[in-house]
Amino acid sequence: MKKLADRLLHRLTNHETASNADHHCSTGTGEGTSSLRHRQDRRMPLQGVRLHISDRYVVMDNGILQVTLSNPGGIITGINYNGVDNVLEVRNKETNRGYWDLHWNEPGGKGIFDVISGESFRVIVETEEQVEISFLRTWNPSLEGKYIPLNIDKRFIMLRGSSGVYSYGIYEHLKEWPGFELGETRIAFKLRKDKFHYMAVADDRKRIMPFPDDLCKGRCQTLDYQEASLLTAPCDPHLQGEVDDKYQYSCENKDLRVHGWISFDPPVGFWQITPSNEFRSGGPLKQNLTSHVGPTTLAVFHSTHYAGKTMMPRFECGEPWKKVYGPVFIYLNSTANRDDSLFLWDDAKIKMMAEVESWPYSFVASEDYPKSEERGMARGRLLVCDRFVSNDLISAKGAYVGLAPPGDAGSWQIECKGYQFWAITDEAGYFSIDNVRPGEYNLYAWVPGFIGDYHNNIVVSVTSGCKIELGDIVYEPPRDGPTLWEIGIPDRKASEFFIPDPDPTLVNRVLVHPQDRFRQYGLWKRYTDLYPNDDLVYTIGVSDYRRDWFFAHVPRKKGDVYEGTTWQIRFKLENVDQKANYKLRVAIASATLAELQVRVNDADATRPLFTTGLIGRDNSIARHGVHGVYMLYTVNIPGNRFVQGDNTIFLKQPRCNGPFQGIMYDYIRLEGSP
C-alpha cells in the first residue's frame, strides 16, 4: 500500500507540475493538463488540427485523437484514440453512439424522444490551432408536431494538443412559433462494452460495473421499478447478489464536474467534464444522472429528475427564447502501464480543475457565448439577523448566494429557462459572483443552519465588464419566537436522520460509506420492518434524531396494500400562554405525491389543524436523492390547543397508493410566543 501511495503522490505531483506549465504556456485556449500518455511527448512539435470532409462524414484530427461525425447529422460515430479504432460501441447503430437528444411534447400532448440530427453542416473556424464545426437543424411550420419548434445548432471544437473535444448547443425559439414543453436535453455516449468496465463518479463511488448483458432477462431480477435490478447471474460472479440502479450514481450539480469510465486493455479513460453550472437547470443542488451501466456517460443540461413537472419549462407561442448549453469537454487519457489504470481518474480530476479555471473559454466562436471581458461580476457580504440566536448580526458563512432570473423566494430551484451563477460565502460572509452573463437577475441565497430562502426582488442588471458592489445584505429567516424544541439540522437534506442498513440481499457494495448510506436500494421498505404495527414516536429531550427519526415519512405495507402513517412528537410545556400563538416550522426536503396533516393533542380530530394538501413530484425516495425541492411551511398553533405538561403533535401522511409516496423532513421547530 505504501508503494501505491508513493506512486500516486509522485504521479499527482508530476500532473500538477505539467498542468501549471501547460497553463502558462497556453495560447489562450483553456487547454491545461494533457493526457498521461501524451505529456511525455511535449518536446515534440504538436500536429495542427486537421479537418477532413466527405459526403457522409466529417473527421476532426489533431494527431492525439480523431473524432468522426455524420454529415450533416452531427452524430459522433467514432473516436479513434491510443490505438483503439473506436472507443464508442461499434455494435450499436451509428445514431446510437455519441449524440445530443431531448424529450419534449406539445402542450398537453404525449412525450416525444428525439435524437437531434442536423440538416446542414458548416465550418465555423478552421486553423491549425482550432477547428469549430456546426450541425444545424432549423424548424419551419411544416414540421409542427414532428420536431420540437427550435432551431438547434450543435457545435464541436477541437484544439491543437488537446486530448479531447468540446461540444455546445444553441437552442432558439422564435416568437411566432408554437409553444412546447421541454422535459430533458443532454449529450449521451455509449462506450464499448468489451473494454470499459470501471466507472468513476466520485472518489467514494467508483467500481467495476456490471455488464449490460447482466441486466437482461435470465441474469437479473427487476425490483420495484424497471431501473433497479438484482443481479442473479452476472458475468462477473463477484457481483452476484448486488443491486444495480442508475439513480444510485446521481449527483448534485455543484459536485457534478467529472465522471466517466476506464478501460484496462488498453488503459484508456473516457471522461465527461462540465466546467460550469451556469447553463444547467435548477441551481447548485439540482441532481442529475451521470454514468451508468451501458457503459453510458451523460452530460445532462436539463431534466425533471428530483423535481418533477415543476421543472418542465413551458414555452408559449409569442415567447422568444435562446439558450447556450455548454461547452462541455469530452476528455480522453491513457497510460502505458496497465497497473496505473486507476490513476486515470486522478488525472481526469486534475484536468477538470484546469477546465474550471479556464472558464469562460476564450476560443468559443459563437457570439451567443460571451467571453470573460464581456461578462460582469457582483460582490458583497451576507449577514443573518435572528434576534433569538444573537443580538448581533451573524456572518452567513458557507451560504450559497446566487444570481438567477427574476422570480420568487426559492424559485431558483425550479428555474430552467435562463442562466444561474452561484458563489459560496467565506467565514465572514463575503462573496463574489464572477463571470455573469449580461442580463437581468434577482439575488437569492440560503444559509446552512437557518430555515427559508433569501430573495431580493430588486433587479440586478449585469452589463459587459461591470463590477457591482452589493454591500452588506441582511437575511432575516422566518422567526416569531424562541425555540422551544427542534428536530434535525436546517440544511435542506434529510441525511442527518436515521438511515437504516439496507436489506442484506439488496446491497450495492460500493455504497457502504456513511455519506452514501442513503443511496442504497429499498430503504423505504425498512420503515415497515422497524415499525410493523405502530408508528414512530419521538420524545423531545429523550429521543435523538440521528437514531430515532426515520429519514422518510412513508406508508406502511400491510399484506399487499399500503396504509398512511402518523408520527408523534411528544414534549412538555410549562407556563402555556393560552392567548398566544405558537409557530410550528416544518421544512420539507422532499415530497412525492404526499400530504402533511398536523393535529395537536387529538390524533382523531376530523379536521387537521393544518394540511399541505397534495404536494411534491420529485420522486427522491425511490431515486435515493435524500432531498428534492425544498418547501417551508409555518403552522400557527393557538395556545389553547396546548396544555400544561405533556403535549403531542401528530404528523400524518395519509397518501398511500404506493411505496414511494412520502415526505423527507429537513428540520422541524416549535417556537414559543414572542
XYZ file of C-alpha atoms in Angstrom:
674
model
C 0.000 0.000 0.000
C 2.849 2.390 0.790
C 4.364 1.848 -2.659
C 0.970 2.518 -4.242
C 0.545 5.705 -2.201
C 4.058 6.894 -3.069
C 3.446 6.235 -6.751
C 0.136 8.105 -6.621
C 1.793 11.085 -4.901
C 4.569 11.090 -7.493
C 2.047 10.864 -10.320
C -0.102 13.689 -8.937
C 2.960 15.876 -8.352
C 4.013 15.356 -11.960
C 0.456 16.163 -13.079
C 0.420 19.439 -11.154
C 3.796 20.495 -12.491
C 2.843 19.667 -16.064
C -0.570 21.274 -15.621
C 0.962 24.545 -14.451
C 3.487 24.505 -17.286
C 0.799 23.810 -19.849
C -1.407 26.548 -18.418
C 1.297 29.220 -18.517
C 2.453 28.244 -21.981
C -1.010 28.063 -23.469
C -2.257 30.271 -26.269
C -5.467 31.251 -24.506
C -7.261 28.079 -25.496
C -8.044 26.960 -21.976
C -6.139 23.707 -22.531
C -4.480 22.728 -19.266
C -3.246 19.283 -18.278
C -2.685 16.930 -21.195
C -3.199 13.178 -21.003
C -0.798 10.883 -19.158
C 0.371 9.277 -22.350
C 0.958 12.411 -24.355
C 2.610 14.541 -21.695
C 5.921 12.820 -22.271
C 5.834 13.946 -25.920
C 5.570 17.685 -25.153
C 9.064 18.279 -26.596
C 7.857 17.102 -29.977
C 6.042 19.545 -32.271
C 2.284 19.100 -31.899
C 0.333 18.395 -35.053
C -2.078 21.109 -36.074
C -5.791 20.382 -36.181
C -6.984 18.967 -39.482
C -10.472 18.687 -40.882
C -11.469 16.026 -43.402
C -14.874 16.371 -45.077
C -16.661 13.818 -47.221
C -20.229 13.313 -48.322
C -21.113 11.163 -45.315
C -18.610 12.064 -42.596
C -16.585 14.879 -41.060
C -13.357 13.993 -39.234
C -11.529 16.257 -36.748
C -7.927 15.160 -36.179
C -5.176 16.710 -34.053
C -2.799 13.740 -34.000
C -3.899 12.730 -30.497
C -7.403 11.639 -31.381
C -9.716 11.621 -34.354
C -13.416 12.330 -33.955
C -15.763 11.231 -36.744
C -19.219 12.776 -37.109
C -22.001 12.030 -39.551
C -22.549 14.635 -42.265
C -24.832 16.580 -41.943
C -26.339 14.892 -38.855
C -23.538 15.728 -36.427
C -23.825 12.360 -34.645
C -20.474 11.212 -33.239
C -19.965 7.837 -34.873
C -16.362 7.217 -33.840
C -13.496 8.351 -31.628
C -10.091 6.914 -32.508
C -7.629 7.182 -29.620
C -4.483 5.458 -28.370
C -4.637 2.638 -30.894
C -8.334 1.948 -30.342
C -10.095 2.437 -33.674
C -13.314 3.406 -31.914
C -13.882 3.809 -28.176
C -17.634 4.045 -28.848
C -19.769 0.914 -29.111
C -19.194 -0.318 -32.673
C -22.048 -2.833 -32.417
C -24.559 -0.025 -31.979
C -26.080 1.789 -34.907
C -24.147 4.934 -35.775
C -27.006 7.040 -34.413
C -26.663 5.343 -31.008
C -23.042 6.064 -30.103
C -22.493 9.757 -29.337
C -25.407 12.133 -29.735
C -27.420 15.092 -28.475
C -31.007 14.246 -27.610
C -34.095 15.729 -25.987
C -37.541 14.782 -24.739
C -40.386 17.196 -25.426
C -44.105 17.477 -26.019
C -46.663 19.844 -27.393
C -48.677 21.462 -24.558
C -50.852 18.705 -23.163
C -49.515 16.175 -25.670
C -47.549 12.949 -25.343
C -43.809 12.961 -24.876
C -41.520 12.584 -27.885
C -37.899 11.387 -27.695
C -35.664 12.930 -30.350
C -32.037 12.223 -31.238
C -31.069 15.588 -32.686
C -29.770 15.227 -36.230
C -28.536 18.231 -38.168
C -29.726 19.156 -41.653
C -26.782 21.305 -42.708
C -23.065 21.366 -41.955
C -20.684 24.308 -41.993
C -17.184 25.142 -40.862
C -17.043 27.986 -38.337
C -13.282 28.082 -37.646
C -10.506 26.168 -39.403
C -6.920 26.843 -38.422
C -4.042 24.671 -37.254
C -4.797 25.829 -33.710
C -8.511 25.169 -33.726
C -11.426 23.749 -35.651
C -15.033 24.561 -34.807
C -17.843 22.998 -36.817
C -21.625 23.351 -36.791
C -24.513 20.995 -37.475
C -27.741 22.949 -37.720
C -31.348 21.815 -37.665
C -33.833 24.548 -38.493
C -37.566 24.463 -37.863
C -40.448 25.554 -40.076
C -44.261 25.193 -39.787
C -44.302 22.062 -41.966
C -42.508 20.252 -39.116
C -45.146 21.057 -36.475
C -45.874 18.020 -34.328
C -42.853 16.154 -35.700
C -39.925 18.128 -34.310
C -39.642 20.482 -31.373
C -40.104 24.093 -32.610
C -36.489 25.088 -32.105
C -33.514 25.920 -34.228
C -30.756 23.727 -32.794
C -27.118 24.412 -33.615
C -24.757 21.695 -32.359
C -21.125 22.809 -32.222
C -17.924 20.798 -31.828
C -14.441 22.196 -31.166
C -11.014 20.561 -31.333
C -7.803 22.322 -30.283
C -4.170 21.658 -31.089
C -2.589 19.441 -28.430
C -5.885 18.747 -26.706
C -6.759 15.208 -25.723
C -10.462 15.667 -26.243
C -13.281 17.542 -27.940
C -15.647 20.280 -26.755
C -19.330 20.463 -27.582
C -22.058 23.030 -27.031
C -25.509 23.718 -28.403
C -27.519 26.837 -29.206
C -31.301 26.398 -28.859
C -33.585 29.120 -30.246
C -37.373 29.531 -30.259
C -38.747 32.339 -32.409
C -41.648 34.461 -31.274
C -44.108 33.323 -33.928
C -43.521 29.602 -33.422
C -45.927 27.312 -31.484
C -45.429 26.516 -27.820
C -43.911 23.359 -26.340
C -42.665 21.781 -23.121
C -39.094 20.551 -22.691
C -38.597 17.582 -20.386
C -34.927 16.803 -20.903
C -31.917 17.556 -23.074
C -28.404 16.121 -22.856
C -25.432 14.530 -24.624
C -25.086 10.742 -24.377
C -22.129 8.487 -25.130
C -22.316 4.700 -25.437
C -18.856 3.185 -24.947
C -17.529 -0.209 -25.954
C -18.842 -2.768 -23.524
C -15.938 -5.115 -24.245
C -13.443 -2.560 -22.918
C -14.936 -0.057 -20.452
C -15.762 -1.893 -17.231
C -14.654 0.501 -14.476
C -16.786 3.568 -13.708
C -15.909 6.592 -11.550
C -18.358 9.274 -10.451
C -16.694 10.358 -7.206
C -13.825 9.208 -5.000
C -16.271 7.139 -2.974
C -18.352 5.955 -5.956
C -16.072 4.117 -8.367
C -16.001 0.452 -9.165
C -16.030 -2.422 -11.633
C -19.548 -2.268 -13.063
C -21.951 -4.949 -14.281
C -22.048 -5.729 -17.988
C -25.108 -4.510 -19.882
C -25.950 -8.176 -20.514
C -26.304 -8.574 -16.732
C -29.486 -6.505 -16.921
C -31.105 -8.878 -19.415
C -33.761 -11.462 -18.622
C -32.276 -14.538 -17.002
C -29.381 -12.666 -15.403
C -31.268 -10.312 -13.115
C -34.493 -9.718 -11.266
C -36.287 -6.407 -11.809
C -37.118 -4.780 -8.492
C -39.760 -2.198 -7.572
C -39.104 -0.161 -10.714
C -37.504 -1.035 -14.013
C -34.226 0.840 -13.453
C -33.385 -1.236 -10.375
C -32.159 -4.812 -10.821
C -30.895 -7.536 -8.522
C -28.017 -9.349 -10.229
C -28.792 -13.061 -10.038
C -26.391 -14.487 -12.648
C -23.912 -11.727 -13.610
C -20.995 -12.341 -15.953
C -18.666 -11.368 -13.104
C -19.510 -13.691 -10.184
C -18.119 -11.127 -7.724
C -21.223 -9.034 -8.407
C -23.630 -11.849 -7.591
C -26.479 -10.636 -5.368
C -25.797 -6.912 -5.759
C -28.279 -4.251 -6.818
C -27.662 -2.054 -9.843
C -29.640 1.167 -10.207
C -28.536 4.124 -12.302
C -30.059 6.558 -9.788
C -27.554 5.407 -7.167
C -24.961 7.331 -9.176
C -26.859 10.624 -9.401
C -25.038 13.755 -8.292
C -25.807 17.355 -7.339
C -24.849 19.945 -9.932
C -22.352 21.579 -7.562
C -20.395 18.304 -7.385
C -21.068 17.080 -10.914
C -17.849 18.160 -12.631
C -16.268 14.980 -13.969
C -17.285 11.343 -14.365
C -16.660 8.524 -16.795
C -15.095 5.153 -17.474
C -11.761 3.326 -17.595
C -10.693 0.543 -19.937
C -7.890 -1.688 -18.656
C -6.941 -3.159 -22.039
C -5.648 -0.843 -23.294
C -5.528 1.526 -20.282
C -7.754 4.369 -21.524
C -10.075 6.772 -19.732
C -13.177 8.443 -21.177
C -14.423 11.411 -19.158
C -17.205 13.954 -19.344
C -16.140 17.282 -17.812
C -18.599 20.114 -17.116
C -16.607 23.207 -16.082
C -19.582 25.457 -15.262
C -23.134 25.078 -13.961
C -24.396 28.346 -15.438
C -26.423 26.628 -18.169
C -27.822 23.780 -16.054
C -31.377 23.993 -14.755
C -32.303 24.162 -11.098
C -29.237 25.650 -9.422
C -26.398 24.036 -7.458
C -28.475 21.428 -5.590
C -30.340 20.028 -8.594
C -29.487 16.343 -9.043
C -28.782 14.715 -12.384
C -27.753 11.365 -13.779
C -24.054 10.803 -14.510
C -22.685 7.498 -15.823
C -24.288 4.089 -15.546
C -24.293 0.555 -16.932
C -24.107 0.576 -20.695
C -21.348 1.667 -20.412
C -23.040 5.076 -20.738
C -21.836 8.586 -19.953
C -24.181 11.578 -19.899
C -23.902 15.354 -19.932
C -27.332 16.372 -18.647
C -28.240 20.019 -19.195
C -31.880 19.905 -18.214
C -34.133 17.218 -16.721
C -37.112 16.841 -14.422
C -35.395 14.255 -12.221
C -35.690 15.018 -8.490
C -38.107 17.875 -9.191
C -40.988 16.609 -11.314
C -43.174 18.609 -13.659
C -42.403 21.844 -11.822
C -39.019 21.639 -13.552
C -40.513 21.286 -17.030
C -40.395 24.672 -18.809
C -43.377 25.613 -20.921
C -42.788 27.963 -23.822
C -45.773 29.791 -25.235
C -46.427 30.945 -28.763
C -45.158 34.510 -28.803
C -42.315 33.769 -26.363
C -38.853 34.146 -27.913
C -36.053 32.194 -26.220
C -32.426 31.379 -26.808
C -30.006 29.457 -24.639
C -26.481 28.103 -24.961
C -25.906 24.705 -23.324
C -22.227 24.064 -22.679
C -19.495 23.835 -23.745
C -18.647 20.588 -22.035
C -15.390 18.743 -22.593
C -15.007 15.082 -23.546
C -11.564 14.143 -22.279
C -9.568 11.002 -23.062
C -6.418 9.935 -21.281
C -4.199 6.871 -21.225
C -1.140 5.320 -19.661
C 1.427 2.847 -20.948
C 1.322 0.771 -17.743
C -1.855 -1.175 -17.060
C -1.032 -1.097 -13.327
C -1.521 2.671 -13.474
C -5.009 2.460 -14.958
C -6.798 3.761 -11.885
C -4.584 6.863 -11.896
C -6.543 7.936 -14.969
C -9.336 9.026 -12.586
C -6.916 11.239 -10.660
C -5.651 12.731 -13.901
C -9.231 13.388 -15.021
C -9.916 15.318 -11.801
C -6.818 17.428 -12.339
C -7.872 18.106 -15.908
C -11.319 19.076 -14.651
C -9.812 21.662 -12.309
C -7.835 23.158 -15.193
C -11.004 23.421 -17.285
C -12.878 25.091 -14.414
C -10.067 27.633 -14.049
C -10.241 28.347 -17.792
C -13.977 29.151 -17.756
C -15.318 31.084 -19.600
C -13.403 29.770 -22.587
C -11.737 32.250 -24.897
C -11.906 30.064 -28.002
C -15.669 29.611 -28.458
C -16.688 31.300 -31.722
C -20.404 31.912 -31.191
C -21.461 35.468 -30.355
C -24.104 33.928 -28.102
C -21.353 32.809 -25.722
C -19.861 35.893 -24.006
C -16.136 35.910 -23.292
C -14.670 36.802 -19.911
C -14.290 40.506 -20.688
C -17.909 40.635 -21.841
C -19.247 39.387 -18.531
C -19.827 41.106 -15.219
C -19.496 40.354 -11.526
C -21.264 41.161 -8.261
C -19.905 41.003 -4.756
C -20.991 41.787 -1.233
C -21.439 40.333 2.223
C -24.360 38.291 3.557
C -25.354 38.603 7.207
C -28.115 36.943 9.205
C -30.386 38.714 11.654
C -32.013 36.316 14.139
C -32.533 38.064 17.477
C -33.407 34.786 19.166
C -29.936 33.475 18.325
C -27.832 36.632 18.726
C -28.341 40.319 19.365
C -25.648 40.989 16.763
C -25.685 40.299 13.063
C -24.303 36.852 12.258
C -21.844 36.201 9.436
C -23.515 33.881 6.922
C -20.549 31.575 6.446
C -20.876 28.762 3.945
C -24.031 30.282 2.455
C -25.000 29.913 -1.184
C -25.568 33.257 -2.893
C -26.697 33.397 -6.493
C -27.933 35.480 -9.377
C -30.815 33.791 -11.211
C -33.689 35.018 -13.385
C -36.261 37.168 -11.550
C -38.792 35.174 -9.548
C -39.921 34.467 -6.013
C -38.045 33.244 -2.948
C -36.672 29.783 -3.769
C -37.769 29.917 -7.410
C -34.197 29.217 -8.484
C -34.786 25.562 -7.521
C -37.145 25.009 -10.451
C -35.868 27.727 -12.824
C -34.988 26.195 -16.175
C -35.114 28.800 -18.953
C -32.215 31.091 -18.120
C -28.774 31.027 -16.518
C -27.712 30.888 -12.863
C -24.492 31.985 -11.176
C -23.621 30.975 -7.627
C -20.912 31.555 -5.055
C -20.273 30.301 -1.509
C -19.575 32.837 1.213
C -16.373 32.808 3.237
C -16.115 32.740 7.033
C -17.093 36.424 7.247
C -19.997 36.097 4.800
C -18.260 37.776 1.846
C -18.996 36.510 -1.655
C -18.041 37.263 -5.239
C -20.219 36.036 -8.102
C -17.957 36.088 -11.144
C -18.304 35.677 -14.900
C -22.002 36.533 -15.019
C -23.562 36.764 -18.458
C -25.168 40.145 -19.220
C -28.820 40.120 -18.260
C -31.345 40.874 -15.537
C -31.355 38.843 -12.331
C -32.604 38.679 -8.771
C -30.323 37.905 -5.858
C -31.055 34.695 -3.974
C -29.417 32.945 -1.028
C -29.828 30.238 1.561
C -27.784 29.754 4.695
C -26.981 26.376 6.281
C -28.238 26.423 9.847
C -31.172 28.730 9.101
C -34.529 27.991 7.514
C -36.022 29.608 4.442
C -34.733 31.496 1.427
C -33.345 34.971 0.993
C -34.705 36.811 -2.028
C -34.234 40.399 -3.153
C -36.743 41.349 -5.836
C -34.716 44.354 -6.950
C -33.497 43.629 -10.468
C -29.717 43.341 -10.747
C -28.746 44.421 -14.259
C -25.439 42.891 -15.292
C -23.688 44.520 -18.227
C -20.454 43.778 -20.055
C -17.456 44.386 -17.808
C -19.498 45.676 -14.838
C -18.455 45.304 -11.202
C -21.498 45.583 -8.969
C -20.985 46.312 -5.282
C -23.959 44.970 -3.353
C -22.628 45.905 0.075
C -23.987 44.266 3.214
C -27.123 42.187 2.705
C -29.131 41.079 5.725
C -31.262 37.954 5.716
C -33.941 37.633 8.385
C -35.019 33.985 8.456
C -38.613 33.216 9.470
C -38.896 33.512 13.228
C -41.626 34.692 15.622
C -40.452 33.408 18.971
C -37.795 31.493 20.875
C -37.059 27.861 20.079
C -38.901 25.523 22.428
C -37.543 22.459 20.664
C -36.150 21.416 17.293
C -35.552 18.239 15.330
C -32.791 17.929 12.704
C -30.434 20.396 11.054
C -31.713 23.068 8.637
C -29.541 22.128 5.663
C -32.236 21.195 3.078
C -31.449 17.480 3.357
C -32.657 14.508 5.375
C -29.221 12.913 5.592
C -28.754 13.633 9.308
C -31.713 11.446 10.289
C -31.701 7.712 10.856
C -30.809 5.899 7.651
C -31.167 2.152 8.174
C -28.994 -0.627 6.894
C -30.317 -1.971 3.611
C -31.832 -5.388 3.300
C -28.694 -7.603 3.201
C -29.994 -9.181 -0.002
C -30.270 -5.781 -1.734
C -26.869 -4.194 -1.239
C -24.636 -2.186 -3.569
C -21.222 -2.751 -2.008
C -19.702 0.465 -3.334
C -22.191 2.492 -1.249
C -21.165 1.265 2.193
C -19.570 4.604 3.162
C -21.566 6.530 5.796
C -22.019 9.503 3.479
C -23.576 7.240 0.835
C -25.866 5.122 3.024
C -28.968 6.846 1.710
C -28.154 5.699 -1.834
C -28.757 2.037 -1.036
C -31.783 0.470 -2.674
C -35.062 -0.209 -0.882
C -34.560 1.790 2.317
C -38.191 2.905 2.264
C -39.163 -0.729 2.947
C -37.224 -0.710 6.186
C -39.836 1.512 7.827
C -42.335 -1.345 7.786
C -39.657 -3.670 9.172
C -38.892 -1.285 12.037
C -42.486 -0.204 12.690
C -44.644 -3.182 11.649
C -47.670 -2.163 13.742
C -47.164 1.168 15.493
C -45.692 4.353 14.085
C -42.694 6.409 15.068
C -42.866 8.251 18.390
C -40.269 10.935 19.089
C -39.898 12.347 22.606
C -38.228 15.725 22.946
C -35.329 15.611 25.388
C -35.123 11.819 25.232
C -35.012 10.806 21.561
C -32.076 11.514 19.246
C -32.962 12.399 15.648
C -29.835 10.619 14.424
C -31.214 7.260 15.547
C -34.908 7.781 16.330
C -36.256 9.845 13.404
C -36.603 7.740 10.275
C -35.279 9.612 7.243
C -38.505 9.303 5.216
C -42.150 9.518 6.286
C -43.540 6.750 4.079
C -46.567 4.404 4.105
C -46.505 1.086 5.899
C -47.052 -2.066 3.910
C -49.749 -4.366 5.267
C -50.011 -7.508 3.207
C -50.493 -6.360 -0.369
C -51.679 -2.851 0.474
C -50.211 0.305 1.964
C -51.565 2.432 4.773
C -50.934 6.000 5.797
C -48.744 6.648 8.824
C -48.925 9.098 11.710
C -45.805 10.155 13.570
C -45.898 11.626 17.061
C -43.744 14.329 18.639
C -44.176 14.269 22.416
C -42.986 17.153 24.581
C -43.633 19.027 27.799
C -44.713 22.639 28.032
C -44.712 24.735 31.168
C -46.452 28.076 31.577
C -48.584 27.746 28.459
C -49.947 31.089 27.287
C -53.472 30.169 26.249
C -53.980 33.508 24.490
C -50.753 33.454 22.477
C -49.947 31.882 19.131
C -47.164 29.341 18.769
C -45.443 28.576 15.480
C -44.509 25.170 14.130
C -41.947 25.475 11.331
C -41.764 22.433 9.075
C -39.024 22.450 6.439
C -39.509 19.674 3.902
C -36.531 18.351 1.950
C -38.594 16.223 -0.432
C -42.178 15.241 -1.173
C -43.713 12.810 -3.630
C -47.486 12.858 -4.135
C -47.754 13.294 -0.391
C -49.720 15.291 2.145
C -48.779 16.512 5.601
C -51.585 16.884 8.137
C -50.873 18.421 11.534
C -53.018 17.732 14.595
C -52.379 18.813 18.176
C -53.270 16.623 21.177
C -56.054 14.859 19.257
C -54.960 12.242 16.756
C -58.561 11.507 15.771
C -59.683 15.065 15.086
C -61.839 15.025 11.953
C -60.184 18.097 10.552
C -56.470 18.689 10.939
C -55.233 21.994 12.288
C -53.165 22.284 9.092
C -52.707 20.407 5.831
C -50.408 20.995 2.899
C -52.794 19.284 0.517
C -51.211 17.112 -2.169
C -47.585 18.186 -2.667
C -44.437 17.117 -4.476
C -43.456 15.116 -7.514
C -39.701 14.837 -7.098
C -39.631 11.037 -6.534
C -36.478 11.345 -4.428
C -37.425 8.499 -2.101
C -37.326 5.967 -4.927
C -34.280 7.563 -6.537
C -32.051 7.738 -3.465
C -31.955 11.522 -3.527
C -32.272 12.428 0.215
C -33.689 15.754 -0.989
C -35.696 17.194 -3.848
C -37.463 20.562 -3.989
C -37.268 22.396 -0.658
C -40.518 23.668 0.893
C -41.110 25.545 4.132
C -44.444 25.596 5.975
C -45.457 27.620 9.015
C -48.285 26.242 11.152
C -49.999 28.657 13.531
C -50.981 26.849 16.747
C -53.288 28.751 19.119
C -52.097 28.495 22.704
C -55.405 26.983 23.790
C -54.534 23.849 21.809
C -51.765 23.125 24.290
C -51.972 22.040 27.930
C -49.629 22.396 30.847
C -47.301 19.416 30.882
C -47.473 16.652 28.286
C -48.427 17.512 24.701
C -48.300 15.676 21.389
C -48.120 16.902 17.813
C -49.310 14.348 15.258
C -47.828 14.419 11.750
C -49.952 12.325 9.418
C -49.065 11.352 5.853
C -52.292 9.728 4.600
C -51.485 9.205 0.914
C -50.759 5.525 0.358
C -51.348 4.299 -3.177
C -47.767 3.047 -3.437
C -44.479 2.693 -1.552
C -42.850 5.926 -2.743
C -45.452 8.443 -1.597
C -43.934 10.272 1.297
C -42.055 13.175 2.804
C -38.456 13.700 3.812
C -38.197 16.337 6.509
C -35.312 18.763 6.661
C -35.994 20.374 10.030
C -38.863 20.947 12.473
C -39.032 23.657 15.130
C -41.640 24.774 17.643
C -41.426 28.447 18.564
C -42.884 29.937 21.715
C -44.875 33.134 21.936
C -42.824 36.282 21.241
